[in-house]
mmCIF file of C-alpha atoms in Angstrom:
data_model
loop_
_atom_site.group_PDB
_atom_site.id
_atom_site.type_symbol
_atom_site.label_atom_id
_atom_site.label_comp_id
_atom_site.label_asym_id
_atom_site.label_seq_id
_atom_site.Cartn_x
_atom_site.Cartn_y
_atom_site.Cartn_z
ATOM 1 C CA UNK L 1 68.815 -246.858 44.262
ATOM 2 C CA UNK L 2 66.754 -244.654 46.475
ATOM 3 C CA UNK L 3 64.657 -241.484 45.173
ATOM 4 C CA UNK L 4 64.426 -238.874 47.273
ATOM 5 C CA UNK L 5 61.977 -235.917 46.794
ATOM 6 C CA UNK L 6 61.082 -232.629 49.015
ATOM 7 C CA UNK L 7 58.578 -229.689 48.709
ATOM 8 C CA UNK L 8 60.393 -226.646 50.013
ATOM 9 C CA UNK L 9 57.963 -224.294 50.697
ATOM 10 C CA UNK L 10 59.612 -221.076 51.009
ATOM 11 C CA UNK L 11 57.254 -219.129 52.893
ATOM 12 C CA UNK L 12 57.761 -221.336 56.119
ATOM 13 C CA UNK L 13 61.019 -219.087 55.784
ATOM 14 C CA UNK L 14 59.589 -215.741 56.468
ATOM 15 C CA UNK L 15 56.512 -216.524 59.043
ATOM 16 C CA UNK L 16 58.256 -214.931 61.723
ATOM 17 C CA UNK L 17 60.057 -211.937 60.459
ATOM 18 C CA UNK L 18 59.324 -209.138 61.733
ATOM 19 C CA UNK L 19 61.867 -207.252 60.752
ATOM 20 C CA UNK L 20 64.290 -206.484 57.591
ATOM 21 C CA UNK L 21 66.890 -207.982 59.572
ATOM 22 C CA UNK L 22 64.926 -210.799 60.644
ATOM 23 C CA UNK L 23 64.205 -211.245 57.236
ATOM 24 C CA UNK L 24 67.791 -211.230 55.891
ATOM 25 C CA UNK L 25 68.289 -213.407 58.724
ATOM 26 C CA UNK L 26 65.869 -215.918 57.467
ATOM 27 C CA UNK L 27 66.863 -215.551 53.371
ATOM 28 C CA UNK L 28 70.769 -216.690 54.631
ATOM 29 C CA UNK L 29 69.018 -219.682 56.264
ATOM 30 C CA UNK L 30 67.057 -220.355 53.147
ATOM 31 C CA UNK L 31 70.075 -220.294 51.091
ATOM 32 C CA UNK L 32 72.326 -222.615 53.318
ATOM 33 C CA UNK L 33 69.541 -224.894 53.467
ATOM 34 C CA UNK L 34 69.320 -225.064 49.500
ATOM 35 C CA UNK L 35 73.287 -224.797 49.406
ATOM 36 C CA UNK L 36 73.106 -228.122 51.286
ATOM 37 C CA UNK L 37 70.483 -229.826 49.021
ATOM 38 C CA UNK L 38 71.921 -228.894 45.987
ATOM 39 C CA UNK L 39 75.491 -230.352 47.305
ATOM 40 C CA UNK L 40 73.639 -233.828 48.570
ATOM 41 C CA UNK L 41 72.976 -234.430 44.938
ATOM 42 C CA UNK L 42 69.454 -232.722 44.636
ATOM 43 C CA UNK L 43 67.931 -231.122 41.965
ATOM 44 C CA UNK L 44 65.303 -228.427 41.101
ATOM 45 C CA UNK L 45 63.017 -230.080 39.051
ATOM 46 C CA UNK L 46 60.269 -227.707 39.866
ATOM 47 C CA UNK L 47 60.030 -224.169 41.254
ATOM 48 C CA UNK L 48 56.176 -222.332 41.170
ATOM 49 C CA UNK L 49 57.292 -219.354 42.744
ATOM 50 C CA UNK L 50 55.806 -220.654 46.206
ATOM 51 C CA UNK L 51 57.299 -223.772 45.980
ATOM 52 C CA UNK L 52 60.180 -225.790 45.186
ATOM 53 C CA UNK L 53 60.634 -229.363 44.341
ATOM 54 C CA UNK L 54 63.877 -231.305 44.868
ATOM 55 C CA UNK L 55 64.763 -234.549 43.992
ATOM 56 C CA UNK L 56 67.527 -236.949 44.289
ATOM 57 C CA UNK L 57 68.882 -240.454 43.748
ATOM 58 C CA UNK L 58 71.497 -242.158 45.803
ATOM 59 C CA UNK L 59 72.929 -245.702 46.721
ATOM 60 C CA UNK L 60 75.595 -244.134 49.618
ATOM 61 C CA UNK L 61 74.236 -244.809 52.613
ATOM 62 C CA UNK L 62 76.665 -241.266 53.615
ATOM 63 C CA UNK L 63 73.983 -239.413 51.367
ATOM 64 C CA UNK L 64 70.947 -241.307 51.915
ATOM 65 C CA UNK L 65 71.269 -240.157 55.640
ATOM 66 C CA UNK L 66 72.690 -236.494 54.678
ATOM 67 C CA UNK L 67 69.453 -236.327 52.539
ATOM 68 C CA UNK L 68 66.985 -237.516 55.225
ATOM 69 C CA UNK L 69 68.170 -234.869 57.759
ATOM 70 C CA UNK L 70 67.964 -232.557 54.621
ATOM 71 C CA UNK L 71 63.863 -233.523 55.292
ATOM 72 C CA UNK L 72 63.928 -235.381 51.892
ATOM 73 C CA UNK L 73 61.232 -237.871 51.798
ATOM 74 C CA UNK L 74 61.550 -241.553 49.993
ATOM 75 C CA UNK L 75 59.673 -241.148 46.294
ATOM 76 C CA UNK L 76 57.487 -243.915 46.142
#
């Protein structure tokens, strides 16, 4: 069993925007991103406000890999 674990950092989002649109643009790629994570396996098991922490577990090589290009770490 691998653990997996990732700091989002949400503001990394929105360091461009310029715009509203830009913005909205940015939120929808926030969202995917998280939509992805969430259907890996991962799980919130932290959220500050600024940050959020996922984690995950996984023996499928399929979902060890989807979780790496997800920018998931291995938990020591």
């Amino acid at each position: 069993m691998s653990n997996y674990r990732l700091t989002l950092q949400t503001r990394e989002y929105f360091n461009e925007a310029k715009t509203i649109g830009e913005a909205i643009i940015e939120a929808e790629s926030l969202a995917i991103d998280l939509k992805s994570m969430l259907q890996a396996g991962a799980e919130i098991t932290d959220n500050d406000g600024t940050n959020i922490i996922l984690e995950a577990s996984s023996t499928d090589p399929k979902t060890m890999a989807q979780l790496k290009s997800l920018r998931f770490e291995i938990d020591a």
